[in-house]
XYZ file of C-alpha atoms in Angstrom:
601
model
C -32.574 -38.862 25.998
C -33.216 -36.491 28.912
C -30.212 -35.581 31.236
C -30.489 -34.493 34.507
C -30.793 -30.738 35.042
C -27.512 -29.905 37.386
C -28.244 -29.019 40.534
C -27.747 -24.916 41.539
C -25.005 -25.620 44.339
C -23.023 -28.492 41.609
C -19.961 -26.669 42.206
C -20.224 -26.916 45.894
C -20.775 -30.425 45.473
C -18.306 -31.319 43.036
C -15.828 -29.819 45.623
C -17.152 -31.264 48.382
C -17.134 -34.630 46.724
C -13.149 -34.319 45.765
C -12.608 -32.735 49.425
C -13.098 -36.610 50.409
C -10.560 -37.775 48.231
C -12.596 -40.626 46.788
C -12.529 -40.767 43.266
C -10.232 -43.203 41.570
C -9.379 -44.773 44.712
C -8.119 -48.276 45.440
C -10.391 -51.102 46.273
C -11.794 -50.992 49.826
C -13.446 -54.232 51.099
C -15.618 -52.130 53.505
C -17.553 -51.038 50.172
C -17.439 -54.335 48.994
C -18.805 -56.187 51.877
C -21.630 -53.216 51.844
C -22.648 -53.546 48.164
C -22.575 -57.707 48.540
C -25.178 -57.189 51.181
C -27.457 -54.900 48.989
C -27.462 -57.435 46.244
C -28.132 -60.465 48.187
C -30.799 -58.545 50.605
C -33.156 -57.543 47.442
C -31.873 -60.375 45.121
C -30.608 -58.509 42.265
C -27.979 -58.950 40.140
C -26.201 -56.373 39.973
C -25.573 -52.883 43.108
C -22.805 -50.284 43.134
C -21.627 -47.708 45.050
C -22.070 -44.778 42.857
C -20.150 -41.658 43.132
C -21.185 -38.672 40.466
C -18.038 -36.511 38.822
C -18.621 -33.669 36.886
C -18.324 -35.350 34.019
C -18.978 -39.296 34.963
C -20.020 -41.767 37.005
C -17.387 -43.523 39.169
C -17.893 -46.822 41.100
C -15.998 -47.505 44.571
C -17.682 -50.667 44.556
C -19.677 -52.787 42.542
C -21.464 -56.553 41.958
C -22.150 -57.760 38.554
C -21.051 -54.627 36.680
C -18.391 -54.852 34.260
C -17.974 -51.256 33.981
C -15.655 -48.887 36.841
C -17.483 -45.995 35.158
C -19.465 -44.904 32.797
C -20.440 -40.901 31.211
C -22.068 -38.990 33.786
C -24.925 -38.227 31.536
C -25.376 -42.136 31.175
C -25.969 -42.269 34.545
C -29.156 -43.367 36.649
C -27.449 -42.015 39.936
C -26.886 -38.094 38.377
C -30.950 -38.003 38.329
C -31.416 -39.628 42.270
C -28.714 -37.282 43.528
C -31.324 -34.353 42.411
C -33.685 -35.264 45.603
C -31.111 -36.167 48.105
C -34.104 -36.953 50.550
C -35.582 -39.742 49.051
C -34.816 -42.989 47.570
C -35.080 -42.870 43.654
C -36.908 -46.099 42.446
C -37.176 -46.844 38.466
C -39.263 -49.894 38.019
C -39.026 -50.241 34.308
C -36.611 -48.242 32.732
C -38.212 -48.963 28.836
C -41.675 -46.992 30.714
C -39.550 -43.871 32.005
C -39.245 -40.867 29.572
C -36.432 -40.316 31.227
C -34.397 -43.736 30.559
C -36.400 -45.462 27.660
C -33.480 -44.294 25.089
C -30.450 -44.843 27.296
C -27.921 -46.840 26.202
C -27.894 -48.744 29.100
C -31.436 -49.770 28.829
C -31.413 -50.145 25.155
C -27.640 -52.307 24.836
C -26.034 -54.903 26.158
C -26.953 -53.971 29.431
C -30.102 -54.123 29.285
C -31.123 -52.239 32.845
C -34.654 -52.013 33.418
C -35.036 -51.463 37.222
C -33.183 -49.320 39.348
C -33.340 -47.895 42.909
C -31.026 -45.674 44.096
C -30.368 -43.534 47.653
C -28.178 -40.998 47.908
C -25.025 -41.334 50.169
C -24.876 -37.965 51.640
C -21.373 -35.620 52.788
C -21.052 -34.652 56.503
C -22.220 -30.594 55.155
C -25.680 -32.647 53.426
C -23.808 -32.544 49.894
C -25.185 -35.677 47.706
C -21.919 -37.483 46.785
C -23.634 -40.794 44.707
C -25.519 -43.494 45.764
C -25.820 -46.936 46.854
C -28.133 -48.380 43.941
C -29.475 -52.133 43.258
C -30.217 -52.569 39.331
C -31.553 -55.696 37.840
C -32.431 -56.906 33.772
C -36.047 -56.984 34.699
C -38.425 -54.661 35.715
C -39.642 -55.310 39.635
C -41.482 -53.844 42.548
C -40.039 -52.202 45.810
C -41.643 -51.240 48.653
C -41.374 -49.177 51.022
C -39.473 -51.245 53.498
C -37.281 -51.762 50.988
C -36.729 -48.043 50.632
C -35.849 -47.666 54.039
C -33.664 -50.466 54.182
C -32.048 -49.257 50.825
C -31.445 -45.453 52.617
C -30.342 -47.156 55.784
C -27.349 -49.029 53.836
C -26.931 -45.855 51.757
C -26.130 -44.269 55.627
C -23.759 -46.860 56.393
C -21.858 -45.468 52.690
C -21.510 -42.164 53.833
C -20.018 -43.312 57.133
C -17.490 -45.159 55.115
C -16.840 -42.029 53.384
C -16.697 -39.969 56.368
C -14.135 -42.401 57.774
C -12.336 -42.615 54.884
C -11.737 -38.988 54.654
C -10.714 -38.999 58.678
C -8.238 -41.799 58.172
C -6.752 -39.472 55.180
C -6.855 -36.617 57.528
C -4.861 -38.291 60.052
C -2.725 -39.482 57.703
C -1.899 -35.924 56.174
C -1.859 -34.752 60.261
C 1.480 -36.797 60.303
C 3.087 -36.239 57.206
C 1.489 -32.821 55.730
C 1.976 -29.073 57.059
C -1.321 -28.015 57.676
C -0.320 -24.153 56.439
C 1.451 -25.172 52.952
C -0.238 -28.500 52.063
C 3.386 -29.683 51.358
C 5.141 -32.497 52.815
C 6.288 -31.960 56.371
C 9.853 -32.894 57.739
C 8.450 -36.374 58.750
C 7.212 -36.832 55.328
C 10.770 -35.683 53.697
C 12.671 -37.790 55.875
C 11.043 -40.712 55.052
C 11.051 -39.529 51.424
C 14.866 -38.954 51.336
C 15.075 -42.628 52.998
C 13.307 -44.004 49.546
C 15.322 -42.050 47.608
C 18.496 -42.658 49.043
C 17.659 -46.566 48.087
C 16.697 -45.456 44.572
C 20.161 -43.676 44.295
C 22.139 -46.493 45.075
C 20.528 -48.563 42.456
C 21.533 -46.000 40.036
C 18.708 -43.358 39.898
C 20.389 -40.142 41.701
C 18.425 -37.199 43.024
C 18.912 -33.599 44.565
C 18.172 -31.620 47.527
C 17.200 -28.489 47.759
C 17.373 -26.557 50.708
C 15.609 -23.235 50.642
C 15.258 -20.567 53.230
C 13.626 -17.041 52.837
C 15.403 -13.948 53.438
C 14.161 -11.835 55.446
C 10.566 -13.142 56.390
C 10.896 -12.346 59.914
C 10.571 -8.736 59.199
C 7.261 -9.419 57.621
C 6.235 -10.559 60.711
C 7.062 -7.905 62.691
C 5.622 -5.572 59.927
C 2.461 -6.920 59.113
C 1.740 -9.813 61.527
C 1.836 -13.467 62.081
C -1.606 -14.208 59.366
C 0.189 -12.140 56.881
C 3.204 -13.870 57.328
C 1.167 -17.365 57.092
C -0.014 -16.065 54.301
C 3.234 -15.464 52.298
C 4.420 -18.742 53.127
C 1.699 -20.177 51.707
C 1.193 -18.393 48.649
C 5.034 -19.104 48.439
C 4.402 -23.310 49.083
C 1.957 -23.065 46.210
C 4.673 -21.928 44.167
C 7.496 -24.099 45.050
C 4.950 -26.978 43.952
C 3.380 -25.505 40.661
C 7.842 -24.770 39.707
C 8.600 -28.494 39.933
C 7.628 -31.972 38.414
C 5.109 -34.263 39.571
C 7.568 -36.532 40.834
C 9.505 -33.995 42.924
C 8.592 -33.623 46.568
C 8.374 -30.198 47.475
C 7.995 -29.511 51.885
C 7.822 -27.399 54.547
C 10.558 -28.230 57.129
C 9.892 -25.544 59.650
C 9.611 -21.928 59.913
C 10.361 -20.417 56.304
C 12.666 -23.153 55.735
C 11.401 -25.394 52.537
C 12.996 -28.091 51.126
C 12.594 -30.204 47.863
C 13.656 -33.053 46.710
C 14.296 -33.389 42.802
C 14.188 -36.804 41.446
C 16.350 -38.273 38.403
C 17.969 -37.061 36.354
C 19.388 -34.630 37.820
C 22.663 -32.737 37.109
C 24.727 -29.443 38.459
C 22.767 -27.672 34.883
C 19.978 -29.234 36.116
C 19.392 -27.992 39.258
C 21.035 -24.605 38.697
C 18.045 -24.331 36.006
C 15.469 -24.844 38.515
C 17.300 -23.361 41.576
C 16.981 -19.864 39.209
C 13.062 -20.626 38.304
C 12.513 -21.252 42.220
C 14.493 -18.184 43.045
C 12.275 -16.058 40.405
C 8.594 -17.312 41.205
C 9.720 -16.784 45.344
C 10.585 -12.888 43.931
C 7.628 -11.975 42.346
C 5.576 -9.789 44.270
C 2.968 -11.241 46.887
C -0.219 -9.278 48.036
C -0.975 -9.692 51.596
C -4.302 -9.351 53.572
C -3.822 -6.332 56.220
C -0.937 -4.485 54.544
C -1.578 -0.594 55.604
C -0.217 0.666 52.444
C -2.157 -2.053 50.165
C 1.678 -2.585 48.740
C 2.806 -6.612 47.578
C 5.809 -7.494 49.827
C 8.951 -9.145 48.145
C 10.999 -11.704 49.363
C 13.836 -13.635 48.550
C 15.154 -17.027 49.213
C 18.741 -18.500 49.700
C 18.946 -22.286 48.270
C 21.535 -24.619 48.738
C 21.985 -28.091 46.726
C 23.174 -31.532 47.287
C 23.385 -34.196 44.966
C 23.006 -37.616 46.449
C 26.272 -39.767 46.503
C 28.260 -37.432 45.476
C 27.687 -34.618 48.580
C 26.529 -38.164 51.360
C 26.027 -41.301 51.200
C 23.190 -40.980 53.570
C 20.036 -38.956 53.762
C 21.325 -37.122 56.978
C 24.772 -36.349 55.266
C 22.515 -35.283 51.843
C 20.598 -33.280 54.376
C 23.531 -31.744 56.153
C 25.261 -30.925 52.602
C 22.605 -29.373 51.404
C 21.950 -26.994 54.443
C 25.461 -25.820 54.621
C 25.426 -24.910 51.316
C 22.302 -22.600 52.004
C 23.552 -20.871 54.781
C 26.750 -19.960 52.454
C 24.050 -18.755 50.147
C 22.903 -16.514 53.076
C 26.459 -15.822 53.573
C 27.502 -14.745 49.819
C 24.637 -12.459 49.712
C 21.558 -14.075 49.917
C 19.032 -14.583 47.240
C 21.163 -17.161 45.309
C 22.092 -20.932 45.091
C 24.915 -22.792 46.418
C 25.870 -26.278 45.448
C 27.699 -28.367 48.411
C 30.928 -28.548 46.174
C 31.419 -24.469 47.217
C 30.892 -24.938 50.443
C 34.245 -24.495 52.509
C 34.422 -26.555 55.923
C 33.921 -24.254 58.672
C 35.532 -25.740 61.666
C 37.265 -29.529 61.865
C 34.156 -31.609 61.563
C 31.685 -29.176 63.066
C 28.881 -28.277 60.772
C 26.828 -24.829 60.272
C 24.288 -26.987 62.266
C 26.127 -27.599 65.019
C 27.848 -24.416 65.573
C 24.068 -22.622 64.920
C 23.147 -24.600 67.746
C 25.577 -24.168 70.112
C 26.001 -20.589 69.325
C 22.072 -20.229 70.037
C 22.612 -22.038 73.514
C 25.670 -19.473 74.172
C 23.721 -16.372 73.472
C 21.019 -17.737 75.833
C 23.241 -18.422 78.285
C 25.549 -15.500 78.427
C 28.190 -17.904 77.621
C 29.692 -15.128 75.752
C 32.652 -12.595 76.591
C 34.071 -9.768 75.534
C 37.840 -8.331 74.791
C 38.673 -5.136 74.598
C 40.693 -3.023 72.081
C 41.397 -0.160 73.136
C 42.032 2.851 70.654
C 44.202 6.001 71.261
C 44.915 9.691 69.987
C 47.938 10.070 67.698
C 49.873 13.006 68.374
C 50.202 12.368 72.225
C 49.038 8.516 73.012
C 46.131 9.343 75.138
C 44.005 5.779 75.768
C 40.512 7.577 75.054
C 37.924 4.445 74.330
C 37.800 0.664 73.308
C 35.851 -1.525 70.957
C 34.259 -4.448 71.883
C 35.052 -7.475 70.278
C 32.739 -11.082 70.713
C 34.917 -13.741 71.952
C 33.552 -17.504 72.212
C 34.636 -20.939 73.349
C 32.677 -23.706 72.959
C 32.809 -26.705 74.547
C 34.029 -29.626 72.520
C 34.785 -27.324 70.238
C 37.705 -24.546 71.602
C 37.909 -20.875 70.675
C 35.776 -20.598 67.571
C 36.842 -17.309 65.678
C 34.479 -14.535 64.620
C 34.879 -15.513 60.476
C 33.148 -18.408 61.713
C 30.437 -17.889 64.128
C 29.232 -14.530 63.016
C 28.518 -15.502 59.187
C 26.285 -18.545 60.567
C 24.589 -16.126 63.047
C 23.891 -14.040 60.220
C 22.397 -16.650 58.007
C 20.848 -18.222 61.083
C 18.729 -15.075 62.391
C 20.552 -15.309 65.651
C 22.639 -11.752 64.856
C 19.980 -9.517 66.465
C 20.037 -11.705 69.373
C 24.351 -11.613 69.235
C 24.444 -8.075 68.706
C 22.228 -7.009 71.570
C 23.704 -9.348 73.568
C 27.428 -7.966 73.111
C 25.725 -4.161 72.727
C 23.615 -4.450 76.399
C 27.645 -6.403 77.977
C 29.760 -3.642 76.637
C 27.577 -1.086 77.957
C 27.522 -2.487 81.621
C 31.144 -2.697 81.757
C 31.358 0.526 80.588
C 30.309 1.848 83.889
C 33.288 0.080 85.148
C 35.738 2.599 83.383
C 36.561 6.242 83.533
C 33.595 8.391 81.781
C 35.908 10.073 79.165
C 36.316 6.868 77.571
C 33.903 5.551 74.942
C 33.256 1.889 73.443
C 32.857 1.055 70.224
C 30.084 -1.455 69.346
C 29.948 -3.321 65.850
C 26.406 -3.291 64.387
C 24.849 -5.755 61.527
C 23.016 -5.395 58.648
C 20.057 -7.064 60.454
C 18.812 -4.163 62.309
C 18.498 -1.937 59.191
C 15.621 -4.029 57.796
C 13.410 -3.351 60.587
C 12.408 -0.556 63.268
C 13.898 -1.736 66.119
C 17.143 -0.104 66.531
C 16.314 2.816 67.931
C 13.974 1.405 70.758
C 16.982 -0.886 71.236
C 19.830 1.147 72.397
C 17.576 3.851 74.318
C 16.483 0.783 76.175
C 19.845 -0.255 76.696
C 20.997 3.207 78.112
C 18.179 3.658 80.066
C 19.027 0.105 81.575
C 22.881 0.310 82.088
C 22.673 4.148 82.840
C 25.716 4.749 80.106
C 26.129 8.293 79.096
C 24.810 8.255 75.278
C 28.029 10.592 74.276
C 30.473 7.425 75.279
C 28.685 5.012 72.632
C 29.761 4.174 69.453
C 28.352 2.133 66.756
C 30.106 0.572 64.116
C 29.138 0.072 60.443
C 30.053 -1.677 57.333
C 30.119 -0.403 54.125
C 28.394 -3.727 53.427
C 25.224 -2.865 56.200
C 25.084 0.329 54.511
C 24.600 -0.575 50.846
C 21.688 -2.429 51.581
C 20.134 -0.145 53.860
C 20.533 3.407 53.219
C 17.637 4.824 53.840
C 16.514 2.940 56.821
C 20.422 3.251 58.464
C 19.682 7.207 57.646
C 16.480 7.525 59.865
C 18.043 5.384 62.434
C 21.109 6.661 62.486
C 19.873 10.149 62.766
C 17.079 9.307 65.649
C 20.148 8.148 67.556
C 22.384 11.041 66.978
C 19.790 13.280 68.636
C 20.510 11.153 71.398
C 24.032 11.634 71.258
C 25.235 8.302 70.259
C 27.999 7.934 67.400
C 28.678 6.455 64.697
C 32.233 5.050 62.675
C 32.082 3.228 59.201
C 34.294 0.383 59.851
C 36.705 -1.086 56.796
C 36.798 1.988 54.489
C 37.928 1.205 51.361
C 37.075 -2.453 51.848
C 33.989 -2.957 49.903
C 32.140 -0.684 47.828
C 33.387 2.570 48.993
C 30.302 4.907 47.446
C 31.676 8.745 48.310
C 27.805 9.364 48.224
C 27.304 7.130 51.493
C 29.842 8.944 53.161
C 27.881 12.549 52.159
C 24.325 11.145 52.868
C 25.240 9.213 56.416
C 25.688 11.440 59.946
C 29.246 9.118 60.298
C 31.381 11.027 63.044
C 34.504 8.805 62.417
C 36.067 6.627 59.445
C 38.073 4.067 60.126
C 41.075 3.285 57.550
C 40.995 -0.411 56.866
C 43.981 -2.803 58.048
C 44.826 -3.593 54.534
C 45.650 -0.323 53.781
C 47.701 0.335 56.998
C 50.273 -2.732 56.589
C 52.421 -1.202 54.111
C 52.805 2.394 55.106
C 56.228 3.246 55.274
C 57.460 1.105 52.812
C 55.105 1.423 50.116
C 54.341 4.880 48.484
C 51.210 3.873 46.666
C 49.699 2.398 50.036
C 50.810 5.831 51.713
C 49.231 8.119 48.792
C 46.059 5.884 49.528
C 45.765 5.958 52.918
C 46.403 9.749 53.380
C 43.723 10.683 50.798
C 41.634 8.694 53.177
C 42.377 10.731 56.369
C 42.448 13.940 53.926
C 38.966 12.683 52.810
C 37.471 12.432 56.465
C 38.870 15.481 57.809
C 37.237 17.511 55.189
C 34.017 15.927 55.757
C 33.953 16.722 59.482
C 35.163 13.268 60.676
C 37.651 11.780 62.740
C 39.810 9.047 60.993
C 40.625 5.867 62.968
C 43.502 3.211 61.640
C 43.304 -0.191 62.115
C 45.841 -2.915 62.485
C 48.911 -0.360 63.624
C 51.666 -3.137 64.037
C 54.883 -1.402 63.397
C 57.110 2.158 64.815
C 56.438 3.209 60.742
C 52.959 2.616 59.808
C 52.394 4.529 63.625
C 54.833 7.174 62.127
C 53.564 7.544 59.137
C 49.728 8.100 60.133
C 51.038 10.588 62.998
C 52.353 12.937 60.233
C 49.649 12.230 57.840
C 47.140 13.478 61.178
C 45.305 10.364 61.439
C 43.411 11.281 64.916
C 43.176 7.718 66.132
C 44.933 4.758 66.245
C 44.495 0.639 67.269
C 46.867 -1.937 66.619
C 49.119 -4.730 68.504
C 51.798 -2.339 68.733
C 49.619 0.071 70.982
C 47.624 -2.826 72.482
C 46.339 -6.045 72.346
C 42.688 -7.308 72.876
C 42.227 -7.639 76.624
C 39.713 -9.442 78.826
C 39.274 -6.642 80.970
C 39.397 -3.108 80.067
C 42.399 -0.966 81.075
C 41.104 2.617 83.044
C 44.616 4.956 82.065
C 47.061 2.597 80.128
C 48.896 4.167 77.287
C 51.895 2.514 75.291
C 54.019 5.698 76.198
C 57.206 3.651 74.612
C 55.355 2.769 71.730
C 54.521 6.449 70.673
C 57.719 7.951 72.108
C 59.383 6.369 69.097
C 56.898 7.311 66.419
């Protein structure tokens, strides 16, 4: 038996035929009605609408065919969808070379005639047809033809309106850029499985955010970042089970929700397979140097009932939990039972919102600590502290709001915001005093640092000599050779630079060697017990013997008492800030000096 020779664009058509979303379909009484009327118009027994696989033959509709499909090379319809133009007509299938041995023709079935016109895609791609078949062979004419191809139309505007309904459909639940679920679709998800959980079949939520991504952005552009999220959406779904619901919730913020069974192992299991397939390299369109980009990805986890009872507290839990991902380093996955409140009943939500309005609004202010020389008590600069109050909410302290601003994104917007404050009020003071402004880790991942503060001075007018920038040892491990270049492009300017808490976190000697710092500052924790504890006071002057002899000044923190002040005035610590020389103020003293204070030290 004779097959049909494929046609040379069958891959084009196969996809265009799958594009529509057809195949294995429910029943649609619009096809129904259409292939009723075919049958009783030419008085046959038997019409379909045909749609040709790859491999079959696939019926949307039918009359008087027992069969939903059949094999592909079976089929009457894979030969009429050769000449898309014309009706196919088969009077007497036993007569046809190409049909007399079908099975069709020669079993139970017993087809002799057949006429068949092709129902046609919007791009002119053959899909099937709309065919009349009967057990004996007949006639057809050619107004029967042209009725045949006019019902045949009517198909592919079923089709066509089939595929716009699913299009419409997908509009409101599916992000056009991943193909995953949007938030819509999740909430609505969560809702069904929030009823499945109470009747004993529990799921998860994962919450997933990328670390990083906006510097991709900035780097490469806004199609290269589109890119990466959606190369990264194809892996988040080809990492999960069928019956997981992976989706895009906004920004580079994806979110998945793993059905039963689920468990802490569980989840930790795939939270780590996530966390690898987001890590693996991804090439980009348009990047200069032709190098993949790597990101990372923060996830937190809740497990329904146990972190909520309801899909917005399983949401909530779960999104906390992320940004104490973000956090405890990033690139890792929390599970709501680590998560420690933040403030009363305020969530990270809630205080990234309001924090976001106070930024905007310059609901911000500063206080002012000021810091002095040793040996004689000389005020001789301050360091600007962020201070907020929210409404409804009181004072929040920094331990709270600055960790969510860092998880958040909103840092670079804090930072500049307390960086462009401190240096207009600087003008307000005498110009041998300098401020001290702390820095984040956020603007040693990009290049915009340096544009930054020369903006700033060129805005407020402040003498670059009476700025000071503050560090981590934190920022610094991360970013050593991006905090180099910037740090040295702004030292040509003049500006400064302290690293804040020595001894505090990783204290690498080789930082300290490879970084233009001007002054170390000697964490609190290492000031509270001089002059009373020998080991503390060993410490601490190794520490001011350390800067000195790499051309720094040393600043201690946290000076509280007449000893610890002694103590670092013998040990020739040059500067000094504490409650016992002065507490944070909302306005910046021009010639105060605890005279008292240093009198006794």
């Amino acid at each position: 038996m004779p097959s049909a020779a494929l046609p040379p664009d069958e891959a084009e058509r196969i996809a265009t035929l799958r594009g529509y979303r057809i195949l294995d379909s429910l029943p649609d009484e619009r096809f129904d009605r259409l292939t009723a009327l075919a049958a009783q118009h030419f008085g046959v027994p038997m019409a379909m609408v045909s749609l040709i696989d790859s491999a079959r033959q696939w019926f949307k509709s039918s009359v008087g065919v027992p069969h939903r499909e059949t094999e592909r090379d079976l089929a009457f319809c894979a030969h009429a969808i050769l000449t898309p133009e014309s009706v196919t007509v088969v009077n007497d299938a036993t007569q046809d070379p190409r049909f007399a041995n079908n099975p069709l023709v020669l079993g139970p079935d017993h087809l002799r005639f057949y006429a068949g016109a092709p129902i046609l895609a919007s791009n002119g791609q053959p899909l099937g047809t709309l065919c009349v078949l009967d057990h004996e062979p007949r006639a057809f004419s050619e107004d029967d033809r042209h009725v045949l191809a006019q019902l045949a139309a009517h198909a592919s505007d079923l089709l066509d309106l089939h595929l716009s309904h699913l299009t419409l459909a997908e509009a409101a639940t599916r992000d056009p850029l991943t193909r995953l679920a949007n938030r819509r679709q999740l909430e609505a998800a969560m809702d069904t499985a929030m009823e499945a959980a109470f009747a004993g079949r529990p799921f998860a939520l994962l919450t997933i955010d990328l670390d990083g991504f906006r510097a991709i952005n900035n780097k490469y552009g806004d199609e290269a970042g589109d890119d990466v999220l959606s190369q990264i959406g194809q892996r988040l779904s080809s990492s999960i089970r069928a019956s997981d619901v992976p989706a895009r919730i906004g920004g580079d913020e994806f979110a998945i929700i793993l059905s039963d069974p689920v468990s802490h192992e569980i989840v930790s299991r795939v939270a780590q397979r996530l966390i690898a397939d987001i890590n693996a390299p991804i090439a980009i369109d348009g990047a200069a140097d032709g190098r993949p980009v790597v990101v990372s990805a923060s996830v937190g986890c809740a497990l329904a009932l146990r972190h909520g009872t309801t899909a917005a507290e399983v949401r909530r839990s779960a999104k906390e939990a992320m940004y104490m991902a973000k956090r405890e380093g990033r690139n890792r996955l929390v599970i709501a039972d680590e998560v420690v409140p933040l403030l009363g009943n305020a969530s990270y939500n809630t205080i990234e919102h309001r924090l976001e309005e106070a930024i905007a609004q310059d609901q911000l202010k500063l206080q002012w600590q000021p810091y002095f020389l040793t040996g004689e008590g000389k005020l001789t600069g301050y360091e600007a502290l962020v201070r907020w109050t929210c409404p409804g909410l009181g004072p929040v302290v920094p331990s709270t709001f600055i960790p969510v601003a860092e998880a958040s994104g909103l840092i670079g917007a804090l930072d500049e915001w307390v960086l462009r404050t401190a240096c207009k009020a600087a003008l307000e003071i005498p110009e041998d005093l300098t401020i001290s402004v702390n820095l984040s880790a956020y603007w040693f991942s990009r290049e915009e640092l340096v544009p930054l503060v020369q903006r700033v001075l060129n805005e407020t007018g402040i003498a670059p000599q009476r700025l000071i920038l503050e560090l981590t040892e934190r920022t610094i491990i991360t970013h050593d050779e991006s905090a180099r270049h910037s740090m040295e492009s702004l030292r040509e300017l003049g500006v400064g630079f302290a690293l804040d808490d020595f001894g505090t976190s990783y204290s690498s000697l080789n930082y300290l060697r490879k970084l233009p710092f001007d002054r170390l500052k000697l964490d609190r924790s290492f000031v509270g017990d001089l002059g009373a504890d020998r080991q503390a006071e060993a410490v601490a002057g190794a520490i001011v013997q350390l800067g000195h002899a790499l051309g720094m000044s040393v600043c201690a923190e946290g000076v509280e008492t007449p000893l610890q002040l002694g103590f670092l005035n013998g040990a020739s610590c040059d500067l000094v800030q504490g409650y016992l020389l002065g507490r944070p103020e909302w306005e910046p003293m021009s010639a105060a000096t605890p005279v008292a204070a240093f009198a006794k030290a």
